[in-house]
Amino acid sequence: MRRWYWVSMLLFLVGAGLVLPCYGEEKDEAKEGRQKVTMEEIVVKEKQESGFVETKSTQPYTESTIAKEGIKILGGPSQTSVDKTIELFPSVNVESIDPYGLNRQGRYIRIRGQGNNAHAYTMEGIPLDTGTRFGPRENSFDMENFSNITLYRGGLPANQGFSWGNYAGAVDVQLLKPFDKPGFTFTESVGTFDFNRTFVRADTGQIVPGLKSFLSYSYTTADKWRGSGDVEREHVTFGTVFSPSPVVNAQLFFDYQKGESNNYRDLSYAQAKDLNAYYRYDYNSSLTGNSRQDAYYYEFNKIDDEYIFLHGNLQIKPADNHTLTIKPYFSRDNIFNTDSIANFSGSPGVKEWRSDRTKYGAIVDYKTRFLDTDLSVGYWLEMFKWPAYTAKVYRVSPTGGLTFAGWQKQLLKYDGYFRWDSPYIMLSKTIGKLNATAGLKYFRFIQPKTIAYVNTSVSDVSMDDFSDYARIDGGACVGGKSTDVFLPSAAFSYALNDHVTPYFNYGRGYDLAYFGPGGIINGYWSNRAKFDAAGITADMLADRQDIPIGDNFDLGVRLKFGTLHITPTIFYSKFKNKDVTIQDSATGIQYRQTVGKAEAYGAELEIAGNLFDGMSIFASGTYNRSKFTKNVPSSSGTTDITGNQFPDTPEYMAKLGMIYAPHFLPDFQISPVIRYVGSRYGDATNYEKISGYSTMDVSMAYKLKNISSVLKDLTLGVSITNVFNSKYIASISAADETRQTGATYYPGAPFTVACSITGRF
């Protein structure tokens, strides 16, 4: 794709938007008789936008919403990472391994101490991927097309959080719909590490009555800040809204992305403790002719991905207080990965593996009202096809070429569709000053049969054809499985007066330990002789798996003093069936089992509002204790980890963001963001301690208004990350039960500056 091809298409679209309305104008009488139709959305009661956030008033759930202005500031010059926008909220510990949030390598985020897959990502309720290297996910979109982002922590309403896991909460994105008037937006950004980004969006306005659309395109590239390599990304988004009558409203959105990204090399704990020596440590920048060293060449560590994502929203209102909403969606992703591996048959190698998936789904919701009670019933269905999980390994020749060395053990094929089913019901009622909500969701996960193959006799054939040459390993195969759970929820708020509203909520969530039995089958293969001697197959191990669940309780109060909103909250969560690597006492074999028990408790504080004219703030504080309540035996013996803090989970965090526009220069805005993250551990034994750190980012913008009849305004921006160039460990990759030497570490990005210019036409 060429960026200027898409720019020209956008200009054409704008022209169409300017011309077509002339042919579709209605007579005055028709205009007067026509009713304005808007898509019904989840209504947030009494919300107000205040700088970074939309402040809440009577909501009974623990939720925080980043407003459009907050997305611009916290999203930074790349405007791609949802995680970066929610980092100011309480109990969120996240930092990208690159300064722009572009890298596709992985997600290292914990909310209330719970990791990656424990919280959902959705776009207007439609699930996005949460896996590290899968399709449409948190940094797969252009956030210029977002209107706001809401984070739920703890319990969820029954109609939220459809995903692989949600017992830590959910993140929901609302899209910026096509504008009523034609317009064109252009942004060009440049910055440190050869960062460059072009973004354009064209809105048609009303093409014909009730029909409007937009098309956007972005091209982004940047070098890695340490080592060699870069990231390149192209993205296209199209959206259209059609409201032919007050009864029907239809929306359709399409995203396409293609990109490639070189990976960053992780550090060991010893290296992480010596950042003066290892701060810029990375993969080799050149080939040496030594096969063992050249396996760690930077070009052998990268991700190439391409995906499409199509989703719609059809709303039908046949009568007052009756609304049927149907949200179908489809996605397809093709991801090709190469990684260095330390040991394959005794020496380092280069692994190639592929993830190709096709996904279909829909959410159907019916809302009505009776006896002064709002009723919502719905159903979520998702199915996806994941043909196979395979990985080839190569040796590096003296000339730098790759020579086939064999297949990894994970030679698997999925015979059918993965499937999620989740019907739900939710009731909401207001009685005087009391707001009450209760819901029940049923969740079922169906996994197809997994066929395992013996990899020793397979030559260098296509990944699509390996099953024609491999022999089935009957003992390692896993039959189709189905697991389910009921998920109740309830929430209450009571407005004592205009200034004080206490609230309480409870919700049960889940995580998916049993997603793809690769871990189970690998554990079986690694201990094959012992399992065979005990008469245990991989299918029998899979039968022991259950759905990890978490029960969340929150108690808080929303305080309002003029324009200042203060929300203290205390929380408690109890988890069971956590997926952990544990030694089976009956067989003496170590493998993954859903037997972990844990709890988390703590306190959160949010402060948002306007301190004075021209100055708005958002501040948060967190105290969090997340720990196992039962020891996890391992092959090296039972280590007492009960009561120890989870890895990568600071007990204390504090964050502050400000937006200041001085009265003597109202078109200028400066926005500093300060974060303190307390000390953390990389392991469950709490031996590998990582010091806390503080960082400061600053963004500035100056807007020139009403420049001409064509150019509405021009905004000049500067964004500075890590102002004081602090050296610190930003991300830790570790499972909850990780022992010493099991974690890997990534240093935070250095001082980074980017400049941008945005024009609205």
PDB file of C-alpha atoms in Angstrom, residues 18-32 206-210:
ATOM      1  CA  LEU A  18     -19.456  18.184  -0.338  1.00  0.00           C
ATOM      2  CA  VAL A  19     -21.265  17.513  -3.595  1.00  0.00           C
ATOM      3  CA  LEU A  20     -23.726  14.688  -2.942  1.00  0.00           C
ATOM      4  CA  PRO A  21     -25.768  16.491  -0.275  1.00  0.00           C
ATOM      5  CA  CYS A  22     -26.714  19.021  -2.946  1.00  0.00           C
ATOM      6  CA  TYR A  23     -28.501  16.249  -4.822  1.00  0.00           C
ATOM      7  CA  GLY A  24     -30.110  14.762  -1.746  1.00  0.00           C
ATOM      8  CA  GLU A  25     -31.637  17.841  -0.107  1.00  0.00           C
ATOM      9  CA  GLU A  26     -35.139  17.455   1.214  1.00  0.00           C
ATOM     10  CA  LYS A  27     -37.905  19.944   0.916  1.00  0.00           C
ATOM     11  CA  ASP A  28     -38.400  22.140   3.953  1.00  0.00           C
ATOM     12  CA  GLU A  29     -41.665  20.385   4.825  1.00  0.00           C
ATOM     13  CA  ALA A  30     -39.941  17.011   4.745  1.00  0.00           C
ATOM     14  CA  LYS A  31     -37.085  18.303   6.849  1.00  0.00           C
ATOM     15  CA  GLU A  32     -39.454  19.576   9.493  1.00  0.00           C
ATOM     16  CA  GLN A 206     -24.871  13.880   5.360  1.00  0.00           C
ATOM     17  CA  ILE A 207     -24.536  12.282   1.911  1.00  0.00           C
ATOM     18  CA  VAL A 208     -28.287  11.771   1.743  1.00  0.00           C
ATOM     19  CA  PRO A 209     -30.651  12.234   4.687  1.00  0.00           C
ATOM     20  CA  GLY A 210     -29.682   9.771   7.403  1.00  0.00           C
TER      21      GLY A 210
END
